[in-house]
Amino acid sequence: MKLLTTLLCIPLSLTTAVFADSKGAPVAESRPFTVSSPHGDRVDPYYWLRDDSRSSPEVIAYLEAENAYALAHQASYADLVEQLTDELIGRLQQDDSSVPFVMGDYQYSTRFETGKEYPIYVRTPVAGGDEQILLDVNVLAEGQDYFQVANWSVSPDQQKLAYMEDTTGRRQYQLRVKDLTTGTLLADTMTGLSSSLAWSADSQHLFVVENDPVTLLSTKVYRHKLGSPVNERALVYQEHDNSFFMGVGNTRDRNFVVIGVSSTVSNEMRVLDASKPDGDFQLIAPRQRDFKYSVDHLNGRWIINTDWDAPNYRLMTVAHDKIGDRNHWQELIGHDEQVFLESFIAFENYLVINERSEGLRRIRLINWEDMNQQQFLASDEPSYVMGFSVNPEQSQQWLRYTYTSLTTPASVYEVHMKTGERRLLKQDVVLGGFDQANYVTERVWVPVDDGVKVPVSLLYRKGFERDGSAPLYQYAYGSYGISMDPFFRSGILSLVDRGFVYAIAHIRGGQEMGRHWYEDGKLLNKINTFTDFIAVTDYLVEHKYAAPDTVIGMGGSAGGLLMGAVANMAPQKYLGLVAHVPFVDVVTTMLDESLPLTTNEYDEWGNPNDKVYYDYMLSYSPYDQVSEQAYPALFITTGFHDSQVQYFEPAKWVARLRTVNTSDKPILFRTTMEAGHGGRSGRFARLGQVAEEYGFLLDLVQQAQSARD
């Protein structure tokens, strides 16, 4: 083998651990390292690719070699990638604005301007007057390879703006505070924070959460008085259980500051009268395993959504002077085995619930005066998503909500909660000749081996014939109880317009069908997530929605774990798999408590210090289960500064795959060196990354179809 001097414009001394195989693909040097555990040792030949400092010349050389190899492979279809990039950007209405919402004396909105990557946050006085720019993120991002404003909040007196910024993509935020009367930044700056924040009622105190500098777990809540030295901030709460993460915020009425700590199976909330920032926080209810709840405050009482004796959740209430003991809670909406209560908004006259029924998110309105008086917002489509829009004022009479489907662009409606009058406020404009009538959405139910039926949302062009000739792009996630709803995505039209069927497999591990759907896809049931995905593929091929030789699977993060498991379990069923920022080194990561997210995810994946979980996790961990077989084509991505799934997981996975893969299909590995888990921060830059993925798989499909013909 020879050094990759033809691919890299870097000194030879930096590439001594990277070689090229006979096809010119990078090969990382094997350096056996023993990973110890209470249940035996494993040898990891590529552990050396982990560099927590992100400064190792050898590691950077390997990642750059992989990037160069991917770009060299892409050269044969570079024109297609350029065309796709233009196409994806061309569907955007670049000079776009959100629907303004009223909060206090101002109406607030977000807008984008033509040619600019980032949003501009603005407000206008309700009584009339000139627009005021709160934040122009384009200006803030100047000179930065990566920039994100993750959260912002206007003070109760409407004179100050606090926001959290990230310049690496590692989700370690810096607090900035802007004086809205002068436009100047205050000296109140703190680093190493989570993105959450809360205001006191006097607009003089901020509550923020500090992260542990090593594990990045949120551990401490501080109260900072504006204008005082940062090192004089007061510690108001510290979490000692590293299986919990934490956040702060205000209730919708802004009367309280809330500290929430949460793990996979339990949580706990503390509240403080916002007018008494120096006071003590009070517990809503103490933590208990397998007990979760969320709260909001309305007119002296707390409304609570909880799984207490209710796997699909129920709504309860308690007076503020009775908090601390859940035995004082009184039921408002009872448990329903067929309906999952996802969230709620408490208005002065109405209670509004966002719930799931048969896998679909719908909205229910309930009159406080007569809780038997209920109405559901209607839809004419078989597969859709309804959710809450911005509703900052409890006194408002109009509920704002969002509606979308695979064929309907994101829309914002408002409905008068008393009369039922409905108004469309905005529907996203999709350029490039988009016509909703040219597309069809469908929902099918796929039976799997253990008797359950998995819902699948489908999108295809009108006129599509089920003759078994179409390429398939099948997406899923299947973890953390996160549901993958059938949202409109303008980008997917670039595949559907080229004959693809797009499928979202609502597999177990999500919460589409209620809490049991999640429980059946985690811990010692995790295999169901993978077999559900494969069963959906088999069904769609068998029922002629797709050709068996042009099936593409895609997933990201925990969905990347899904892709890794599927690659090992059923490689012959997929032409290609796309794994974005994939969590693939399950056992080694979960053994290492110094890594972010490890300890607070034991109840998701299992604690490998327990042999039962160790053996089970090892049985599906994609990195550990790589074997000598013919793998499908793989397109794998990561971010060098990723704090959620460290870059070295996919790097090691690719290195091992290259040594055992017996197929001639390409394996491409792209590292975004200036970003983290979410990829590049600019809206156009992100679409360029999508174009690379689509170009890769369209080239694969074209080759497969040519071979078939």
C-alpha atoms as one frame of an Amber mdcrd trajectory, in Angstrom:
protein
   0.000   0.000   0.000   1.117   3.549  -0.619   0.676   6.777   1.280  -2.226
   8.977   0.277   0.082  11.660  -1.091  -2.034  11.941  -4.210  -5.110  12.880
  -2.206  -3.723  15.083   0.526  -1.923  18.372   0.295  -0.332  17.898   3.727
   3.164  16.868   4.849   4.048  13.177   4.650   4.915  13.180   8.338   1.249
  13.630   9.136   0.054  10.645   7.101   2.167   7.787   8.399  -0.928   6.199
   9.990  -3.042   6.476   6.828  -2.579   4.337   3.740  -4.511   3.666   0.560
  -5.894   0.305  -0.518  -5.908  -0.980  -4.073  -8.897   1.223  -4.901  -7.348
   4.350  -3.403  -9.617   4.330  -0.335  -8.045   5.476   2.953  -7.043   2.736
   5.371  -6.261   3.620   8.973  -3.430   1.828  10.693  -4.472  -0.886  13.167
  -3.229  -0.247  16.697  -4.800  -2.795  19.045  -6.119  -1.256  22.262  -7.815
  -3.159  25.075 -11.209  -1.865  26.187 -11.835  -3.270  29.638 -15.172  -3.979
  31.260 -16.435  -5.984  34.243 -17.509  -8.663  31.767 -14.360  -9.120  29.745
 -11.980  -7.275  27.488 -12.395  -6.336  23.832  -9.683  -5.312  21.421 -10.322
  -2.106  19.511  -7.829  -1.608  16.656  -8.923   1.977  15.948  -9.327   3.432
  19.415  -6.396   5.724  18.593  -8.718   7.767  16.377 -10.227   9.250  19.531
  -8.649  12.626  20.257 -10.565  14.645  22.819  -8.355  17.671  22.179  -9.211
  17.678  18.451  -5.564  18.498  17.717  -3.813  15.227  16.789  -2.078  15.612
  13.383  -2.539  11.890  12.664  -6.277  11.940  13.399  -6.853  15.102  11.405
  -4.847  13.604   8.542  -7.087  10.540   8.506 -10.283  12.594   8.503  -8.946
  14.825   5.746  -7.916  11.759   3.752 -11.462  10.461   3.981 -12.839  13.845
   2.936 -10.481  13.939  -0.028 -11.444  10.409  -1.054 -15.145  11.273  -0.867
 -14.640  14.372  -2.998 -12.604  12.383  -5.513 -15.434   9.845  -5.747 -17.937
  12.663  -6.148 -16.029  14.092  -9.096 -17.807  11.737 -11.503 -21.197  13.231
 -10.600 -20.089  16.701  -9.477 -22.369  18.344 -12.042 -25.325  16.513 -10.522
 -24.403  17.727  -7.016 -24.173  21.281  -8.315 -27.534  20.898 -10.042 -29.093
  19.503  -6.872 -27.667  22.329  -4.777 -29.169  24.916  -7.101 -32.434  22.981
  -7.138 -32.685  22.732  -3.351 -31.855  26.398  -2.821 -34.128  27.340  -5.709
 -37.179  26.047  -3.839 -36.580  28.434  -0.957 -38.289  31.780  -0.807 -35.155
  33.504   0.364 -36.789  36.734   1.540 -39.150  35.063   3.988 -40.707  36.087
   7.296 -42.497  34.285  10.089 -46.000  35.204  11.249 -45.626  37.975  13.868
 -46.822  37.219  17.381 -47.729  39.735  20.087 -46.008  39.664  23.452 -46.423
  42.669  25.705 -46.157  45.949  23.808 -44.488  44.490  20.728 -45.048  42.038
  17.952 -42.095  39.806  17.209 -41.043  37.984  14.061 -38.128  36.361  12.290
 -37.102  37.021   8.719 -34.536  35.910   6.178 -33.147  38.115   3.440 -32.132
  37.052  -0.059 -28.650  35.598  -0.209 -28.123  35.565   3.546 -27.475  32.408
   5.537 -28.923  33.367   8.922 -32.127  34.755  10.445 -32.814  38.306  11.601
 -34.952  38.682  14.739 -37.067  41.857  14.863 -39.931  43.510  16.706 -42.358
  46.380  16.067 -44.426  48.311  18.631 -48.060  47.224  18.653 -49.117  50.855
  18.888 -47.152  51.655  15.752 -43.600  52.681  15.055 -40.393  51.573  13.411
 -39.078  48.058  13.292 -36.262  47.293  15.711 -33.648  44.661  14.897 -33.060
  42.543  17.972 -30.389  40.292  16.455 -29.003  40.093  12.943 -27.335  36.706
  13.082 -25.654  37.343   9.727 -23.682  40.171  11.352 -22.910  38.121  14.463
 -21.664  35.228  12.313 -19.200  37.305  10.305 -15.744  35.720  10.428 -17.065
  32.524  12.029 -16.932  29.093  10.382 -19.907  28.132  12.539 -22.426  30.283
  14.389 -25.748  29.623  16.056 -28.088  31.554  18.296 -29.716  28.703  20.168
 -32.066  30.622  22.438 -33.116  34.193  23.100 -35.476  35.810  25.579 -36.696
  39.370  26.086 -36.831  40.633  29.675 -40.218  41.302  31.308 -39.633  45.070
  31.065 -38.940  44.545  27.322 -35.703  46.538  27.543 -33.102  43.763  27.462
 -32.440  40.680  25.360 -30.544  37.638  26.641 -29.323  35.083  24.126 -27.077
  32.022  23.893 -24.501  31.709  21.101 -22.355  28.801  19.911 -19.317  29.253
  17.651 -18.154  25.614  17.349 -21.238  23.411  17.046 -20.365  21.666  20.298
 -23.469  23.034  22.028 -21.476  24.794  24.723 -23.039  28.217  24.854 -22.027
  31.729  25.826 -24.535  34.095  27.398 -24.778  37.584  25.911 -27.121  40.361
  27.051 -28.126  43.275  24.851 -29.553  46.586  26.033 -32.443  47.177  23.619
 -32.635  50.885  24.419 -29.040  51.584  23.348 -28.249  48.551  21.182 -25.073
  47.846  23.176 -23.926  44.556  24.658 -23.612  44.442  28.423 -20.543  43.076
  30.162 -22.608  40.199  31.565 -21.062  37.249  29.737 -20.757  33.635  30.859
 -19.435  30.580  29.027 -19.792  26.811  29.312 -23.584  26.957  29.580 -26.553
  25.027  28.286 -28.914  26.951  26.032 -31.726  27.468  28.554 -32.317  30.656
  30.564 -34.974  32.404  32.638 -35.697  35.964  33.802 -36.773  37.313  37.174
 -39.819  39.571  37.196 -37.718  42.683  37.892 -35.658  42.089  34.712 -32.483
  42.332  36.817 -31.655  38.649  37.325 -30.963  35.797  34.934 -30.993  32.097
  35.762 -28.636  29.938  33.689 -27.345  26.359  33.696 -23.639  25.542  33.748
 -22.294  22.390  32.082 -19.594  20.119  33.424 -16.489  20.944  31.326 -15.640
  17.253  30.755 -18.930  15.347  30.499 -20.884  18.421  29.292 -23.731  17.360
  31.588 -25.830  20.231  32.935 -24.998  20.315  36.647 -25.503  23.737  38.268
 -28.092  26.521  38.145 -26.844  30.033  38.861 -28.617  33.314  39.519 -26.784
  36.285  38.084 -27.656  39.910  38.825 -27.030  42.107  35.834 -24.157  44.499
  36.323 -22.506  42.483  39.065 -19.245  40.538  38.529 -19.859  37.132  36.970
 -17.821  35.429  39.690 -20.339  36.686  42.256 -23.227  34.768  40.702 -25.169
  32.660  43.207 -25.473  28.892  43.008 -29.177  28.122  43.532 -29.257  24.427
  42.646 -26.792  21.629  41.948 -27.669  18.210  40.528 -25.516  15.369  41.861
 -27.136  12.471  40.001 -25.326  12.191  36.664 -28.180  10.254  35.102 -30.209
  13.493  34.990 -29.892  16.542  32.757 -31.288  19.950  33.564 -32.826  23.138
  32.200 -34.418  26.388  33.373 -37.233  28.513  32.006 -40.235  30.672  32.834
 -43.877  29.669  32.949 -46.022  31.118  30.154 -47.448  33.715  32.534 -43.851
  34.579  33.553 -44.849  34.429  37.208 -42.419  31.621  37.985 -38.899  30.432
  37.257 -38.772  26.667  36.744 -35.839  24.288  37.170 -36.447  20.952  35.524
 -34.223  17.887  35.941 -34.973  14.843  33.847 -33.785  11.357  33.037 -35.236
   8.811  30.648 -37.752   7.474  33.153 -38.222  10.204  35.773 -37.998  13.913
  36.397 -38.433  16.595  39.015 -39.434  20.269  38.862 -38.736  23.176  41.211
 -40.419  26.567  40.986 -39.660  30.048  42.294 -41.855  33.129  42.426 -40.196
  35.281  39.738 -40.834  38.408  41.806 -38.630  36.975  44.583 -35.401  36.027
  42.785 -33.520  35.635  46.068 -36.121  33.205  47.410 -36.078  29.444  47.655
 -37.262  27.056  44.974 -40.128  24.725  45.891 -40.677  21.193  44.653 -43.752
  20.427  42.579 -43.316  16.734  43.433 -40.206  14.724  44.370 -38.574  12.457
  41.821 -39.457   8.814  41.730 -38.413   6.151  39.273 -40.938   5.611  36.439
 -42.700   8.882  37.206 -42.608  11.862  34.839 -44.485  15.137  34.660 -44.458
  18.605  33.087 -46.209  21.722  34.369 -47.478  25.195  33.599 -49.106  27.803
  35.824 -52.529  29.407  35.389 -54.348  31.682  37.845 -52.873  30.292  41.059
 -52.839  26.628  40.121 -50.584  24.235  38.276 -51.672  22.174  35.285 -49.716
  18.917  35.093 -49.215  16.366  32.328 -48.065  13.128  33.957 -47.579   9.409
  33.448 -48.458   8.678  37.101 -50.574   5.504  36.801 -51.072   6.537  33.158
 -48.579   5.255  30.549 -50.162   7.480  27.870 -50.328  10.389  30.332 -53.224
  12.233  31.928 -53.787  15.862  32.940 -54.046  16.864  36.594 -54.100  20.072
  38.629 -53.035  21.320  42.042 -53.266  24.672  43.823 -49.930  26.419  44.290
 -50.149  26.223  48.093 -50.528  22.422  47.835 -47.432  21.653  45.780 -44.785
  19.289  47.117 -47.004  16.232  47.479 -48.607  14.675  44.414 -51.379  13.176
  46.563 -52.999  16.616  46.384 -53.252  16.412  42.595 -56.732  16.223  41.076
 -57.490  14.693  37.687 -58.639  16.868  34.791 -58.325  14.521  31.802 -58.156
  10.785  32.435 -55.887   8.173  30.899 -56.779   6.640  27.524 -54.965   3.551
  26.255 -55.594   4.683  22.671 -54.577   8.340  23.012 -51.174   9.689  24.000
 -51.251  13.183  25.567 -48.140  14.824  24.183 -48.438  18.445  25.380 -50.923
  21.135  26.386 -51.485  24.888  26.558 -53.541  26.392  29.377 -55.421  29.553
  28.334 -57.702  31.520  30.643 -60.839  30.122  28.992 -59.653  26.992  27.230
 -57.419  23.999  27.721 -55.803  22.839  24.482 -54.184  19.423  24.063 -51.834
  18.127  21.373 -52.362  14.371  21.346 -51.613  11.288  19.287 -54.268   8.930
  18.038 -53.427   6.105  15.617 -50.007   7.646  15.208 -51.252  11.082  14.094
 -50.895  14.350  15.998 -54.171  16.212  16.400 -55.432  19.108  18.532 -58.333
  19.033  20.996 -59.986  22.164  22.456 -61.709  21.961  25.861 -63.795  24.694
  27.488 -62.841  25.245  31.149 -66.446  26.088  32.024 -67.743  22.805  30.632
 -65.007  20.245  30.112 -67.433  17.989  28.269 -67.517  20.659  25.576 -64.688
  19.526  23.289 -63.789  19.882  19.647 -61.078  18.491  17.395 -59.453  20.430
  14.599 -60.122  18.632  11.333 -57.901  17.397   8.485 -58.786  16.015   5.070
 -55.522  14.110   4.574 -54.757  10.535   5.670 -51.363  11.452   7.100 -50.677
  14.839   8.676 -49.167  16.701  11.634 -50.796  19.320  13.851 -48.820  21.143
  16.504 -48.762  24.336  18.527 -47.404  27.556  17.101 -46.363  30.528  19.273
 -49.054  31.339  21.856 -47.390  33.592  24.439 -50.438  35.192  26.076 -52.817
  33.203  28.306 -55.594  35.719  27.706 -55.676  35.349  23.918 -58.847  34.060
  22.273 -57.223  32.752  19.105 -55.164  29.568  19.195 -52.292  29.507  16.739
 -51.300  26.109  15.424 -49.255  24.549  12.657 -50.405  22.079  10.042 -48.360
  20.121   7.556 -48.212  16.832   5.694 -45.925  15.217   3.172 -47.765  17.147
   0.447 -48.756  20.324   2.324 -46.064  22.912   3.109 -45.839  24.091   6.705
 -48.846  26.274   7.451 -49.782  28.508  10.379 -53.469  28.794  11.255 -55.365
  30.474  14.015 -58.743  29.338  15.254 -61.081  31.267  17.511 -61.552  28.951
  20.444 -65.144  29.999  21.073 -66.623  30.448  17.592 -64.453  27.948  15.688
 -63.622  30.497  13.002 -60.349  29.507  11.324 -57.878  31.638   9.372 -54.796
  30.686   7.397 -52.061  33.131   8.376 -49.239  31.730   6.293 -48.214  28.753
   4.215 -44.578  28.353   3.299 -43.956  29.263  -0.321 -42.174  26.545  -2.305
 -40.613  27.836  -5.512 -39.286  25.869  -8.449 -42.657  25.009  -9.976 -44.050
  23.144  -6.969 -47.703  22.144  -7.287 -49.234  20.229  -4.397 -51.643  18.489
  -6.788 -48.707  16.628  -8.358 -48.052  14.596  -5.200 -49.866  11.900  -3.267
 -49.467  10.878   0.366 -50.581   7.503   1.655 -50.430   5.593   4.924 -49.980
   1.822   5.084 -49.730  -0.576   8.010 -46.985  -3.181   7.893 -47.402  -6.402
   9.902 -44.233  -7.658  11.588 -43.321 -11.029  13.057 -44.579 -10.445  16.608
 -48.037  -9.396  15.449 -47.895  -5.606  15.662 -48.495  -3.346  12.691 -46.058
  -0.536  11.938 -47.496   2.622  10.341 -45.637   3.952   7.305 -46.173   7.337
   5.676 -45.558   7.427   1.910 -45.040  10.173  -0.650 -44.839   9.788  -4.433
 -45.677  11.611  -7.644 -49.217  11.553  -8.914 -49.443   8.870 -11.582 -47.049
   6.552  -9.791 -47.663   2.898 -10.642 -46.978   0.100  -8.195 -45.086  -2.076
 -10.630 -41.970  -2.781  -8.566 -39.662  -0.533 -10.573 -39.324   2.587  -8.388
 -36.346   3.416  -6.185 -37.159   3.773  -2.488 -35.781   6.246   0.063 -36.790
   4.898   3.480 -36.228   7.002   6.593 -36.616   6.219  10.302 -35.286   7.104
  13.734 -36.775   4.877  16.437 -35.255   6.039  19.739 -35.875   8.171  22.841
 -39.621   8.148  22.275 -39.119  10.765  19.554 -41.777  10.468  16.876 -40.873
  11.048  13.229 -43.927  12.856  11.965 -44.787  13.242   8.259 -43.672  16.873
   7.911 -43.355  18.535   4.531 -39.772  18.654   3.278 -39.172  20.575   0.086
 -35.786  18.910  -0.352 -37.259  15.430  -0.698 -38.997  16.562  -3.892 -35.627
  16.293  -5.655 -35.873  12.536  -5.179 -39.623  12.125  -5.607 -39.559  14.120
  -8.861 -36.941  11.646 -10.114 -39.237   8.687  -9.491 -38.480   7.824  -5.873
 -41.012   6.692  -3.326 -40.315   8.366   0.014 -41.252   6.370   3.109 -41.157
   7.273   6.797 -41.212   4.079   8.843 -42.764   4.870  12.234 -40.912   2.039
  13.938 -40.875   1.106  17.602 -38.618   3.184  19.791 -40.576   6.298  18.832
 -43.853   7.257  20.464 -46.152   7.437  17.432 -48.483   4.771  18.802 -48.231
   5.726  22.465 -45.855   5.067  25.303 -45.828   1.285  24.760 -44.405   1.896
  21.263 -41.386   3.462  22.911 -41.046   0.828  25.626 -41.103  -1.897  22.971
 -38.108  -0.352  21.207 -35.584   0.390  23.953 -33.348  -1.460  26.423 -33.782
  -5.237  25.984 -36.384  -4.629  23.243 -34.056  -2.557  21.038 -33.835  -5.210
  18.336 -37.488  -4.470  17.479 -36.392  -1.101  16.111 -34.097  -2.764  13.569
 -36.377  -5.637  12.589 -39.317  -3.228  12.152 -37.279  -1.211   9.666 -36.292
  -4.304   7.690 -39.902  -5.570   7.733 -41.092  -2.261   6.257 -38.545  -2.612
   3.455 -39.707  -6.156   2.739 -43.355  -5.078   2.678 -42.792  -2.158   0.312
 -40.804  -4.347  -2.066 -43.287  -7.220  -1.884 -46.216  -4.884  -2.551 -44.450
  -3.330  -5.539 -43.887   0.110  -4.088 -40.175  -0.351  -4.731 -37.670  -2.288
  -6.776 -35.604  -4.704  -4.670 -32.316  -3.523  -6.219 -32.779   0.230  -5.595
 -33.662   0.537  -1.904 -31.895   3.277   0.074 -32.151   3.589   3.859 -31.380
   6.748   5.835 -31.110   7.667   9.510 -29.194  10.084  11.697 -27.725   9.989
  15.200 -29.637   7.165  16.940 -31.116   6.612  13.484 -27.518   6.154  12.354
 -27.291   3.324  14.878 -30.326   1.889  13.108 -28.519   2.113   9.767 -25.419
   0.433  11.228 -27.465  -2.419  12.660 -29.390  -2.884   9.403 -26.099  -2.900
   7.464 -24.928  -5.832   9.555 -28.253  -7.682   9.716 -29.594  -7.363   6.161
 -26.982  -5.831   3.834 -28.310  -7.633   0.776 -31.650  -5.809   0.964 -30.212
  -2.322   0.435 -28.406  -0.748  -2.461 -27.176   1.965  -0.106 -27.480   3.289
   3.419 -26.978   6.859   4.624 -25.887   7.293   8.247 -25.612  10.856   9.513
 -23.641  11.423  12.752 -24.255   7.766  13.670 -24.122   6.347  17.197 -22.397
   3.073  16.294 -19.904   2.250  19.068 -22.581   1.511  21.641 -20.771  -0.563
  24.257 -17.508   1.373  24.441 -19.362   4.686  24.636 -21.764   3.510  27.312
 -18.853   2.191  29.380 -17.206   5.620  29.406 -18.824   7.973  31.921 -16.568
  10.844  30.849 -18.412  11.135  27.535 -21.424  13.447  27.194 -24.835  11.775
  27.438 -23.511   8.408  28.674 -24.792   8.321  32.247 -28.156   9.939  31.579
 -28.894   7.385  28.866 -28.540   4.180  30.867 -32.333   3.851  30.889 -32.431
   4.190  27.103 -29.764   1.672  26.108 -28.886  -0.077  29.355 -25.914   0.072
  31.699 -23.165  -2.177  30.301 -21.758  -2.682  33.779 -24.710  -5.071  34.115
 -23.862  -8.217  32.159 -27.400  -8.667  30.824 -27.244  -5.265  29.139 -23.602
  -5.617  28.181 -24.287  -8.819  26.254 -27.457  -7.479  24.650 -25.884  -4.185
  23.544 -22.853  -6.027  22.219 -25.146  -8.230  20.134 -26.291  -5.277  18.010
 -23.570  -2.614  18.390 -22.740  -1.813  14.729 -19.003  -1.311  15.307 -18.650
  -4.560  17.232 -20.770  -6.582  14.804 -18.933  -5.582  11.626 -18.037  -8.827
   9.839 -16.615 -10.067   6.575 -19.539  -9.730   4.180 -20.735  -7.666   1.234
 -21.974  -4.342   2.579 -24.215  -1.947   0.679 -22.855   1.402  -0.444 -22.498
   3.663   2.574 -22.582   7.448   2.916 -21.517   8.385   6.442 -21.165  11.851
   7.968 -19.970  13.403  11.199 -19.053  16.760  12.713 -15.586  17.157  14.169
 -16.937  19.084  17.187 -19.985  16.880  17.734 -20.812  16.654  21.445 -23.745
  14.272  21.045 -22.074  11.524  19.034 -18.317  11.979  19.020 -16.688  12.031
  15.572 -14.498   9.019  16.410 -17.469   6.625  16.509 -18.190   6.791  12.758
 -14.447   7.217  12.042 -13.649   3.903  13.733 -16.658   2.233  12.111 -15.527
   3.245   8.625 -11.955   2.148   9.342 -13.130  -1.309  10.381 -15.589  -1.625
   7.501 -12.831  -0.984   4.982 -10.867  -4.018   6.219 -13.683  -6.603   5.938
 -16.116  -5.370   3.273 -16.202  -7.828   0.373 -18.392  -5.758  -1.948 -17.161
  -3.250  -4.500 -19.734  -0.643  -3.471 -18.296   2.656  -2.222 -17.994   3.697
   1.400 -17.764   7.476   1.749 -17.055   9.276   5.007 -17.488  13.058   5.230
 -16.383  15.038   8.295 -17.491  18.643   8.610 -14.426  20.003  10.362 -16.054
  23.257  11.496 -19.353  21.927  12.871 -21.009  19.566  15.331 -24.046  17.305
  15.561 -26.348  19.434  13.436 -23.971  20.008  10.533 -23.204  23.415   9.093
 -25.050  26.370  10.573 -26.019  28.361   7.456 -29.220  27.455   5.624 -27.551
  27.290   2.185 -24.515  25.426   3.501 -26.797  22.780   4.999 -28.539  22.297
   1.660 -25.153  21.782   0.030 -24.628  18.841   2.371 -28.026  17.405   1.405
 -27.065  17.736  -2.275 -23.932  15.651  -1.686 -26.017  12.887  -0.128 -28.625
  12.949  -2.888 -25.976  12.994  -5.601 -24.366   9.914  -4.079 -27.549   7.882
  -3.978 -28.876   9.063  -7.359 -25.591   7.964  -8.933 -25.985   4.571  -7.239
 -29.540   4.166  -8.455 -28.670   5.186 -12.009 -25.927   2.566 -12.107 -28.248
  -0.110 -10.704 -31.013   0.717 -13.165 -28.547   0.667 -16.064 -27.326  -2.757
 -14.987 -30.937  -3.953 -14.710 -31.783  -2.721 -18.219
